[in-house]
Short mmCIF file of N, CA and C and ligand atoms in Angstrom, two decimals:
data_model
loop_
_atom_site.label_atom_id
_atom_site.label_comp_id
_atom_site.label_asym_id
_atom_site.label_seq_id
_atom_site.Cartn_x
_atom_site.Cartn_y
_atom_site.Cartn_z
N MET V 983 -6.38 8.80 10.15
CA MET V 983 -5.75 9.50 8.82
C MET V 983 -5.98 8.69 7.42
N GLU V 984 -6.97 9.92 6.66
CA GLU V 984 -7.69 9.22 5.70
C GLU V 984 -6.90 10.12 4.21
N VAL V 985 -6.89 9.19 2.74
CA VAL V 985 -5.36 10.00 2.34
C VAL V 985 -6.48 9.53 0.62
N ARG V 986 -6.79 10.76 0.13
CA ARG V 986 -7.13 11.33 -1.67
C ARG V 986 -6.37 11.69 -1.70
N LEU V 987 -7.37 11.88 -3.38
CA LEU V 987 -6.68 12.90 -4.07
C LEU V 987 -7.00 14.32 -4.03
N LEU V 988 -6.08 15.11 -4.97
CA LEU V 988 -5.82 16.23 -4.76
C LEU V 988 -7.99 16.33 -5.72
N TYR V 989 -8.70 16.92 -4.95
CA TYR V 989 -9.36 17.43 -6.42
C TYR V 989 -9.34 18.30 -7.12
N PRO V 990 -9.76 18.76 -8.23
CA PRO V 990 -8.76 19.55 -9.81
C PRO V 990 -8.55 21.02 -9.56
N ASN V 991 -10.31 21.21 -8.26
CA ASN V 991 -10.93 22.39 -7.86
C ASN V 991 -9.87 23.84 -7.01
N GLU V 992 -9.47 22.30 -6.02
CA GLU V 992 -8.20 22.82 -4.28
C GLU V 992 -7.54 22.92 -4.73
N ILE V 993 -6.72 24.12 -3.39
CA ILE V 993 -5.54 24.97 -3.60
C ILE V 993 -4.77 23.46 -2.80
N PRO V 994 -3.41 23.57 -3.95
CA PRO V 994 -2.08 22.23 -2.81
C PRO V 994 -2.03 22.92 -1.60
N PRO V 995 -0.92 22.31 -1.05
CA PRO V 995 -1.04 22.45 0.44
C PRO V 995 0.45 22.99 0.61
N MET V 996 0.50 23.77 -0.35
CA MET V 996 1.94 24.63 -0.28
C MET V 996 2.88 24.31 0.72
N ASP V 997 2.56 24.59 2.00
CA ASP V 997 2.98 24.68 2.67
C ASP V 997 4.30 23.31 3.52
N LEU V 998 3.14 22.33 3.46
CA LEU V 998 3.25 21.09 3.55
C LEU V 998 4.61 20.59 2.46
N LEU V 999 4.05 21.14 1.24
CA LEU V 999 5.23 20.55 -0.44
C LEU V 999 7.01 20.97 0.05
N LEU V 1000 6.39 22.34 1.00
CA LEU V 1000 7.55 22.98 0.71
C LEU V 1000 8.68 22.50 1.45
N LEU V 1001 7.54 21.32 2.92
CA LEU V 1001 8.33 20.17 3.41
C LEU V 1001 9.02 20.12 3.07
N ALA V 1002 9.03 18.75 2.18
CA ALA V 1002 9.50 17.80 1.52
C ALA V 1002 10.63 19.26 -0.35
N ASP V 1003 10.67 20.26 0.15
CA ASP V 1003 11.69 20.89 -1.34
C ASP V 1003 11.58 22.23 -1.18
N PRO V 1004 12.26 22.25 -0.85
CA PRO V 1004 12.34 24.22 -0.74
C PRO V 1004 12.18 25.14 -1.82
N SER V 1005 12.04 24.44 -2.45
CA SER V 1005 12.22 25.03 -4.41
C SER V 1005 11.01 25.31 -4.88
N ARG V 1006 10.23 25.94 -4.43
CA ARG V 1006 8.53 26.51 -4.60
C ARG V 1006 8.41 26.13 -7.16
N GLU V 1007 9.92 26.41 -7.22
CA GLU V 1007 9.71 25.98 -8.95
C GLU V 1007 9.60 24.58 -8.96
N LEU V 1008 9.91 23.73 -8.44
CA LEU V 1008 10.13 22.75 -8.35
C LEU V 1008 8.40 22.17 -8.02
N VAL V 1009 8.47 22.79 -6.61
CA VAL V 1009 6.95 21.65 -6.60
C VAL V 1009 6.35 22.04 -7.16
N GLU V 1010 6.04 23.30 -8.08
CA GLU V 1010 4.86 23.14 -9.05
C GLU V 1010 4.58 22.81 -10.33
N ALA V 1011 6.67 23.07 -10.19
CA ALA V 1011 6.58 21.97 -11.79
C ALA V 1011 6.16 20.81 -11.48
N TYR V 1012 6.48 19.83 -10.01
CA TYR V 1012 6.11 18.27 -10.22
C TYR V 1012 4.57 18.19 -10.41
N LEU V 1013 3.46 19.75 -9.23
CA LEU V 1013 2.70 19.41 -9.32
C LEU V 1013 0.79 19.62 -10.84
N GLN V 1014 2.25 20.51 -11.19
CA GLN V 1014 2.05 20.05 -13.05
C GLN V 1014 1.96 19.53 -13.35
N ARG V 1015 3.09 18.30 -13.07
CA ARG V 1015 2.62 16.96 -14.42
C ARG V 1015 2.79 16.03 -13.23
N GLY V 1016 2.19 15.90 -11.87
CA GLY V 1016 2.08 14.67 -11.46
C GLY V 1016 0.78 14.52 -10.79
N THR V 1017 0.79 14.03 -9.75
CA THR V 1017 -0.73 13.18 -8.90
C THR V 1017 -0.33 13.42 -7.73
N CYS V 1018 -1.26 14.65 -7.02
CA CYS V 1018 -0.81 15.19 -5.52
C CYS V 1018 -2.70 14.66 -4.63
N PHE V 1019 -1.39 14.10 -4.14
CA PHE V 1019 -2.80 13.19 -2.73
C PHE V 1019 -2.56 14.03 -1.86
N VAL V 1020 -3.30 14.02 -1.50
CA VAL V 1020 -3.82 14.53 0.81
C VAL V 1020 -4.26 13.72 2.01
N ALA V 1021 -3.33 13.43 2.80
CA ALA V 1021 -4.01 12.48 4.32
C ALA V 1021 -4.55 14.40 4.99
N GLU V 1022 -5.61 13.38 5.31
CA GLU V 1022 -6.62 14.34 6.50
C GLU V 1022 -6.83 13.35 7.95
N MET V 1023 -6.63 14.26 8.68
CA MET V 1023 -6.95 14.31 9.50
C MET V 1023 -7.91 14.74 10.32
N ASP V 1024 -9.23 14.57 10.60
CA ASP V 1024 -10.70 15.57 11.55
C ASP V 1024 -10.61 16.80 10.23
N GLY V 1025 -10.85 16.38 9.38
CA GLY V 1025 -10.97 18.12 7.80
C GLY V 1025 -9.84 18.63 7.55
N GLN V 1026 -8.73 17.93 8.61
CA GLN V 1026 -7.64 19.74 8.32
C GLN V 1026 -6.62 17.96 7.10
N MET V 1027 -6.17 18.90 6.49
CA MET V 1027 -4.89 18.40 4.93
C MET V 1027 -3.44 17.95 6.53
N ILE V 1028 -3.56 17.22 6.77
CA ILE V 1028 -1.47 17.33 7.14
C ILE V 1028 -0.71 16.52 6.80
N GLY V 1029 -1.15 16.01 5.55
CA GLY V 1029 -0.26 14.63 4.99
C GLY V 1029 -0.16 15.31 3.33
N VAL V 1030 0.86 14.76 2.42
CA VAL V 1030 0.31 15.03 1.07
C VAL V 1030 1.91 14.07 0.91
N TYR V 1031 1.55 13.91 -0.59
CA TYR V 1031 2.75 13.07 -1.81
C TYR V 1031 2.01 13.32 -3.14
N VAL V 1032 2.81 13.82 -3.69
CA VAL V 1032 2.51 13.50 -5.48
C VAL V 1032 3.46 12.88 -5.97
N LEU V 1033 3.12 12.29 -6.70
CA LEU V 1033 3.24 10.76 -8.18
C LEU V 1033 3.37 10.93 -9.28
N LEU V 1034 4.33 11.02 -9.23
CA LEU V 1034 4.65 11.83 -10.82
C LEU V 1034 5.29 10.50 -11.81
N GLU V 1035 4.42 10.33 -13.37
CA GLU V 1035 5.55 9.18 -13.68
C GLU V 1035 6.56 9.22 -14.89
N LEU V 1036 7.63 8.87 -14.45
CA LEU V 1036 9.14 8.97 -15.28
C LEU V 1036 8.85 8.38 -16.67
N THR V 1037 8.30 6.87 -17.24
CA THR V 1037 8.03 6.72 -18.27
C THR V 1037 7.24 5.62 -17.68
N ALA V 1038 6.33 4.63 -19.35
CA ALA V 1038 5.30 4.16 -19.12
C ALA V 1038 5.41 2.98 -17.87
N GLU V 1039 6.56 2.45 -17.20
CA GLU V 1039 6.01 1.79 -16.17
C GLU V 1039 6.89 2.42 -14.91
N THR V 1040 7.22 3.72 -14.89
CA THR V 1040 8.55 3.72 -13.69
C THR V 1040 7.69 4.59 -13.06
N VAL V 1041 7.28 4.80 -12.01
CA VAL V 1041 6.67 6.14 -10.77
C VAL V 1041 7.81 7.05 -10.22
N GLU V 1042 7.41 7.74 -10.06
CA GLU V 1042 8.46 8.75 -8.57
C GLU V 1042 7.47 9.10 -7.00
N ILE V 1043 7.94 8.75 -6.40
CA ILE V 1043 7.39 9.80 -5.34
C ILE V 1043 8.09 10.50 -5.20
N VAL V 1044 7.55 11.53 -4.52
CA VAL V 1044 8.37 13.59 -5.08
C VAL V 1044 7.22 14.01 -3.48
N ASN V 1045 8.09 14.84 -3.09
CA ASN V 1045 7.69 15.60 -1.73
C ASN V 1045 6.36 15.11 -0.82
N VAL V 1046 6.56 13.92 -0.21
CA VAL V 1046 6.19 13.68 0.82
C VAL V 1046 6.02 14.81 1.71
N ALA V 1047 5.81 14.47 2.91
CA ALA V 1047 5.61 15.37 3.69
C ALA V 1047 4.30 15.24 4.79
N VAL V 1048 4.62 15.46 5.72
CA VAL V 1048 3.31 15.55 6.99
C VAL V 1048 3.59 16.39 7.98
N ALA V 1049 3.37 17.21 8.61
CA ALA V 1049 2.94 17.94 9.13
C ALA V 1049 3.70 18.20 10.80
N GLU V 1050 4.91 19.36 10.65
CA GLU V 1050 5.75 19.40 12.39
C GLU V 1050 4.84 18.47 13.35
N GLN V 1051 3.28 18.90 13.28
CA GLN V 1051 3.35 18.53 14.82
C GLN V 1051 2.67 16.80 14.53
N TYR V 1052 2.81 15.91 13.47
CA TYR V 1052 2.27 15.46 13.38
C TYR V 1052 3.41 13.84 12.93
N GLN V 1053 4.53 14.51 12.21
CA GLN V 1053 5.63 13.60 12.74
C GLN V 1053 6.17 12.65 13.48
N GLY V 1054 6.59 11.64 12.97
CA GLY V 1054 7.20 10.88 14.10
C GLY V 1054 5.33 9.24 14.89
N LYS V 1055 4.62 9.56 13.67
CA LYS V 1055 3.66 8.97 14.54
C LYS V 1055 3.33 7.51 13.86
N GLY V 1056 3.86 7.11 13.01
CA GLY V 1056 3.69 6.19 11.69
C GLY V 1056 2.62 6.98 10.07
N LEU V 1057 2.91 7.89 10.27
CA LEU V 1057 1.17 8.06 9.42
C LEU V 1057 2.54 8.98 8.33
N GLY V 1058 3.92 9.58 8.04
CA GLY V 1058 4.72 9.25 6.05
C GLY V 1058 4.54 7.53 6.15
N LYS V 1059 5.27 6.57 6.56
CA LYS V 1059 4.82 5.55 6.18
C LYS V 1059 4.07 5.20 5.60
N GLN V 1060 2.92 5.25 6.27
CA GLN V 1060 1.49 5.36 5.61
C GLN V 1060 1.78 5.84 4.85
N LEU V 1061 1.58 6.98 4.33
CA LEU V 1061 1.26 7.86 3.25
C LEU V 1061 2.43 6.70 1.73
N VAL V 1062 3.58 6.44 1.91
CA VAL V 1062 4.69 6.04 1.28
C VAL V 1062 3.89 4.25 0.63
N ASN V 1063 3.40 4.33 1.55
CA ASN V 1063 2.54 2.43 1.55
C ASN V 1063 1.54 3.12 0.73
N HIS V 1064 0.83 3.94 0.78
CA HIS V 1064 -0.36 4.29 -0.12
C HIS V 1064 0.05 4.56 -1.11
N ALA V 1065 1.42 5.19 -1.34
CA ALA V 1065 1.43 5.68 -3.08
C ALA V 1065 2.52 4.25 -3.39
N ILE V 1066 2.35 3.61 -2.78
CA ILE V 1066 2.89 2.05 -3.18
C ILE V 1066 2.50 1.09 -3.98
N ARG V 1067 0.90 1.19 -3.28
CA ARG V 1067 -0.35 0.41 -3.09
C ARG V 1067 -1.19 1.26 -4.42
N HIS V 1068 -1.07 2.09 -4.27
CA HIS V 1068 -1.24 3.13 -5.81
C HIS V 1068 -0.78 2.53 -6.85
N ALA V 1069 0.28 2.49 -6.59
CA ALA V 1069 1.35 2.69 -7.93
C ALA V 1069 1.04 0.93 -9.26
N LYS V 1070 1.05 1.12 -7.82
CA LYS V 1070 1.08 -0.65 -8.36
C LYS V 1070 -0.60 -1.28 -9.04
N SER V 1071 -1.50 -0.53 -8.71
CA SER V 1071 -2.70 -0.62 -8.94
C SER V 1071 -2.86 -0.12 -10.15
N LEU V 1072 -2.52 0.80 -10.16
CA LEU V 1072 -2.44 1.54 -12.00
C LEU V 1072 -1.08 0.36 -13.03
N GLY V 1073 -0.53 -1.10 -12.63
CA GLY V 1073 0.62 -1.31 -12.74
C GLY V 1073 1.83 -1.47 -14.23
N TYR V 1074 2.66 0.30 -13.05
CA TYR V 1074 3.57 0.24 -12.67
C TYR V 1074 4.26 -1.28 -11.93
N VAL V 1075 5.56 -0.89 -13.10
CA VAL V 1075 6.62 -2.11 -12.76
C VAL V 1075 7.56 -1.72 -11.68
N THR V 1076 7.56 -0.17 -11.45
CA THR V 1076 9.21 -0.29 -10.64
C THR V 1076 8.75 1.65 -10.00
N ILE V 1077 8.77 1.33 -8.48
CA ILE V 1077 8.67 2.63 -8.27
C ILE V 1077 9.77 3.68 -7.64
N GLU V 1078 10.26 4.76 -7.81
CA GLU V 1078 11.14 5.32 -7.52
C GLU V 1078 11.30 5.94 -6.35
N ILE V 1079 12.23 6.95 -5.85
CA ILE V 1079 11.99 7.84 -4.70
C ILE V 1079 13.43 8.37 -4.48
N GLY V 1080 13.87 9.49 -4.16
CA GLY V 1080 14.93 10.52 -3.87
C GLY V 1080 14.77 11.03 -3.07
N THR V 1081 16.03 10.99 -1.89
CA THR V 1081 16.44 12.31 -0.93
C THR V 1081 17.74 11.81 -1.19
N GLY V 1082 18.02 13.81 -0.15
CA GLY V 1082 19.53 13.88 0.01
C GLY V 1082 20.16 13.41 0.72
N ASN V 1083 21.65 13.08 1.01
CA ASN V 1083 22.73 12.12 1.54
C ASN V 1083 22.02 12.46 3.60
N SER V 1084 22.02 13.51 3.34
CA SER V 1084 21.30 14.17 5.19
C SER V 1084 19.89 13.19 5.82
N GLY V 1085 19.76 13.23 5.05
CA GLY V 1085 17.73 12.64 5.36
C GLY V 1085 18.03 11.48 5.48
N ILE V 1086 18.74 11.54 7.53
CA ILE V 1086 19.15 10.49 7.41
C ILE V 1086 17.58 8.93 8.02
N GLY V 1087 16.42 10.08 8.77
CA GLY V 1087 15.05 9.75 8.98
C GLY V 1087 14.56 9.38 7.52
N GLN V 1088 15.12 10.08 6.74
CA GLN V 1088 13.81 9.50 5.07
C GLN V 1088 14.74 8.64 4.72
N LEU V 1089 15.59 8.15 4.59
CA LEU V 1089 16.50 7.03 4.51
C LEU V 1089 16.17 5.62 5.25
N ALA V 1090 15.40 5.87 6.61
CA ALA V 1090 15.31 4.56 6.99
C ALA V 1090 14.08 4.38 6.54
N LEU V 1091 13.01 5.60 6.94
CA LEU V 1091 11.88 5.05 6.25
C LEU V 1091 11.59 4.31 4.97
N TYR V 1092 12.32 5.20 4.06
CA TYR V 1092 11.92 4.50 2.53
C TYR V 1092 12.62 3.01 3.18
N GLN V 1093 13.49 2.66 3.25
CA GLN V 1093 14.45 1.25 3.27
C GLN V 1093 13.51 0.10 4.28
N LYS V 1094 12.34 1.25 5.79
CA LYS V 1094 11.81 0.03 5.97
C LYS V 1094 10.18 0.54 5.28
N CYS V 1095 9.98 0.40 3.54
CA CYS V 1095 8.91 0.42 2.88
C CYS V 1095 9.38 0.32 1.86
N GLY V 1096 10.33 -1.10 1.66
CA GLY V 1096 11.37 -1.88 1.02
C GLY V 1096 12.07 -1.51 -0.13
N PHE V 1097 12.77 -0.05 -0.29
CA PHE V 1097 13.43 0.68 -0.96
C PHE V 1097 14.20 -0.06 -0.73
N ARG V 1098 15.33 0.30 -1.95
CA ARG V 1098 16.86 0.18 -1.74
C ARG V 1098 17.63 0.56 -3.34
N ILE V 1099 19.01 0.84 -2.54
CA ILE V 1099 20.14 2.59 -2.59
C ILE V 1099 20.09 1.88 -3.83
N THR V 1100 19.77 2.91 -5.41
CA THR V 1100 20.11 2.68 -6.53
C THR V 1100 20.97 2.93 -7.65
N ALA V 1101 21.10 4.45 -7.11
CA ALA V 1101 21.93 5.27 -7.58
C ALA V 1101 22.46 6.35 -7.00
N ILE V 1102 23.15 6.81 -6.87
CA ILE V 1102 24.07 8.93 -5.89
C ILE V 1102 24.33 9.71 -7.71
N ASP V 1103 22.90 10.55 -7.23
CA ASP V 1103 23.18 11.75 -8.59
C ASP V 1103 24.15 13.01 -7.09
N GLN V 1104 25.38 12.73 -7.69
CA GLN V 1104 26.28 13.47 -6.65
C GLN V 1104 26.26 14.98 -7.65
N ASP V 1105 25.86 15.62 -6.01
CA ASP V 1105 26.19 17.23 -5.97
C ASP V 1105 24.42 17.93 -7.06
N PHE V 1106 24.12 16.92 -6.21
CA PHE V 1106 22.73 17.35 -7.37
C PHE V 1106 22.05 18.10 -6.99
N PHE V 1107 22.00 18.03 -4.98
CA PHE V 1107 21.72 19.60 -4.56
C PHE V 1107 22.54 20.64 -4.68
N THR V 1108 23.69 20.98 -5.09
CA THR V 1108 25.10 21.49 -4.39
C THR V 1108 24.60 22.21 -6.22
N ARG V 1109 23.63 21.44 -7.02
CA ARG V 1109 24.04 22.49 -8.42
C ARG V 1109 22.76 22.60 -8.82
N ASN V 1110 21.45 22.85 -8.35
CA ASN V 1110 20.24 22.39 -8.34
C ASN V 1110 19.59 23.90 -6.88
N TYR V 1111 19.47 23.55 -6.34
CA TYR V 1111 19.58 25.39 -5.36
C TYR V 1111 20.27 25.80 -5.27
N PRO V 1112 19.69 27.05 -5.09
CA PRO V 1112 20.79 28.43 -4.85
C PRO V 1112 21.10 28.29 -3.13
N GLU V 1113 20.75 28.15 -1.92
CA GLU V 1113 21.47 27.98 -1.12
C GLU V 1113 21.70 26.96 -0.25
N ALA V 1114 23.13 26.93 0.63
CA ALA V 1114 22.74 25.39 1.07
C ALA V 1114 21.85 25.11 2.62
N ILE V 1115 21.51 23.80 1.54
CA ILE V 1115 20.63 22.82 2.35
C ILE V 1115 22.02 22.56 3.78
N TYR V 1116 21.17 22.55 5.18
CA TYR V 1116 21.65 21.78 6.17
C TYR V 1116 20.53 20.87 6.55
N GLU V 1117 20.84 19.76 6.84
CA GLU V 1117 19.74 18.75 7.54
C GLU V 1117 20.67 17.85 8.63
N ASN V 1118 19.95 17.53 10.06
CA ASN V 1118 20.60 15.98 10.67
C ASN V 1118 22.94 17.41 11.36
N GLY V 1119 22.71 18.55 10.66
CA GLY V 1119 24.08 19.27 10.97
C GLY V 1119 24.70 18.63 9.71
N ILE V 1120 24.11 17.93 8.04
CA ILE V 1120 24.83 17.53 7.56
C ILE V 1120 24.90 18.80 5.99
N GLN V 1121 25.98 18.97 5.37
CA GLN V 1121 25.13 19.32 4.49
C GLN V 1121 24.61 18.82 3.37
N CYS V 1122 23.57 19.40 2.76
CA CYS V 1122 23.09 17.78 1.46
C CYS V 1122 22.95 18.97 0.87
N ARG V 1123 23.80 17.39 0.27
CA ARG V 1123 24.38 18.13 -1.60
C ARG V 1123 24.12 16.85 -2.63
N ASP V 1124 24.64 15.47 -2.00
CA ASP V 1124 24.00 14.17 -3.09
C ASP V 1124 22.27 13.81 -3.10
N MET V 1125 22.07 13.27 -3.97
CA MET V 1125 21.18 12.50 -4.10
C MET V 1125 21.11 11.13 -4.01
N ILE V 1126 20.75 10.46 -3.45
CA ILE V 1126 20.45 9.22 -2.90
C ILE V 1126 19.30 8.75 -3.59
N ARG V 1127 19.59 7.87 -4.33
CA ARG V 1127 17.78 7.46 -5.47
C ARG V 1127 17.91 6.13 -5.07
N LEU V 1128 16.04 5.86 -4.88
CA LEU V 1128 16.22 4.78 -4.05
C LEU V 1128 14.76 3.85 -5.25
N SER V 1129 14.61 2.76 -5.34
CA SER V 1129 13.80 1.87 -6.42
C SER V 1129 13.83 0.50 -5.79
N GLN V 1130 11.88 0.41 -5.95
CA GLN V 1130 11.79 -1.49 -6.15
C GLN V 1130 10.66 -1.32 -6.82
N THR V 1131 10.74 -3.38 -7.43
CA THR V 1131 10.21 -3.65 -8.17
C THR V 1131 8.36 -3.31 -7.26
N ILE V 1132 7.55 -3.54 -8.12
CA ILE V 1132 5.96 -3.67 -8.14
C ILE V 1132 5.35 -4.44 -8.82
N GLY V 1133 6.08 -4.48 -9.93
CA GLY V 1133 5.34 -5.68 -10.71
C GLY V 1133 6.35 -6.38 -12.19
N ILE V 1134 5.49 -6.82 -12.82
CA ILE V 1134 6.18 -7.69 -14.03
C ILE V 1134 6.57 -6.83 -14.98
N LYS V 1135 6.91 -7.28 -16.11
CA LYS V 1135 7.35 -6.04 -17.10
C LYS V 1135 6.08 -7.41 -18.47
N1 COA S 1032 16.55 6.15 12.29
C1 COA S 1032 16.36 5.00 12.17
N2 COA S 1032 14.65 4.97 11.71
C2 COA S 1032 14.14 6.13 11.96
C3 COA S 1032 14.52 7.77 12.00
C4 COA S 1032 16.22 7.54 12.41
N3 COA S 1032 16.64 8.37 12.44
N4 COA S 1032 13.55 8.91 11.78
C5 COA S 1032 12.93 8.28 11.27
N5 COA S 1032 12.45 6.41 11.46
C6 COA S 1032 11.83 5.57 10.84
C7 COA S 1032 10.49 5.82 11.69
O1 COA S 1032 11.11 4.86 13.66
C8 COA S 1032 9.70 4.22 11.51
O2 COA S 1032 10.14 3.39 11.40
P1 COA S 1032 9.49 2.92 12.38
O3 COA S 1032 7.30 2.63 11.64
O4 COA S 1032 9.78 1.05 11.74
O5 COA S 1032 9.45 3.39 13.93
C9 COA S 1032 9.69 5.26 10.05
O6 COA S 1032 11.14 5.70 9.56
C10 COA S 1032 9.09 6.73 9.29
O7 COA S 1032 8.63 6.99 10.75
P2 COA S 1032 7.17 7.50 10.68
O8 COA S 1032 6.36 8.44 11.88
O9 COA S 1032 5.66 7.17 9.45
O10 COA S 1032 7.44 9.43 9.97
P3 COA S 1032 6.75 10.56 9.56
O11 COA S 1032 5.09 10.72 9.85
O12 COA S 1032 7.19 11.92 10.62
O13 COA S 1032 6.49 11.13 7.82
C11 COA S 1032 7.98 12.31 6.49
C12 COA S 1032 8.44 10.81 7.25
C13 COA S 1032 9.53 12.86 6.35
C14 COA S 1032 7.73 12.41 5.80
C15 COA S 1032 8.14 13.88 8.03
O14 COA S 1032 9.29 13.81 8.30
C16 COA S 1032 8.20 15.24 6.90
O15 COA S 1032 7.48 15.29 6.50
N6 COA S 1032 9.41 15.65 6.74
C17 COA S 1032 9.27 17.11 6.11
C18 COA S 1032 9.56 16.66 4.83
C19 COA S 1032 10.46 15.65 4.13
O16 COA S 1032 11.74 15.63 4.05
N7 COA S 1032 9.56 14.66 3.21
C20 COA S 1032 10.85 13.99 2.46
C21 COA S 1032 11.70 14.90 1.22
S1 COA S 1032 13.47 13.38 0.74
#
């Protein structure tokens, strides 16, 4: 798998981006403000993440996703670790990520990549999404915020 920047003239892989966030509006806003990376295998886009600057010292990984047929093979972990390395190389001090309370696999993955839970944005999903979201039989209501220190101030 090769991870690279999405070229400015390329169409972002919306099908993959929407796996991570059902709101096309939010995805498009992230794409406007952030930097999109894609993962390719045999010339096909199979993964994506967007890195979004929050402050001069902090970035957030948003919209990390792997195509369904490639999930569970370690590629998500490679993408998250790529984002951490890239953010570190740019001199950021903190990297953040958020996921829903129902995202059991995501919470496992992010903690395995060194993130720790720092906050909970209660009712984030019920406030921001018109339709109820269910995952693992749990309603997704709250945003679990995770972060890790990757540099020195
Ligand atoms: N319990 C414990 N560990 C779990 C787990 C669970 N329920 N689900 C996943 N994991 C672990 C895996 O075991 C693996 O750890 P390991 O390498 O130590 O074995 C780790 O999480 C990541 O697995 P990986 O195969 O790299 O994940 P992936 O390629 O399937 O990618 C996602 C993960 C989340 C990117 C992918 O499932 C996806 O695209 N989902 C849909 C979009 C999405 O929800 N994005 C996140 C938005 S917050």
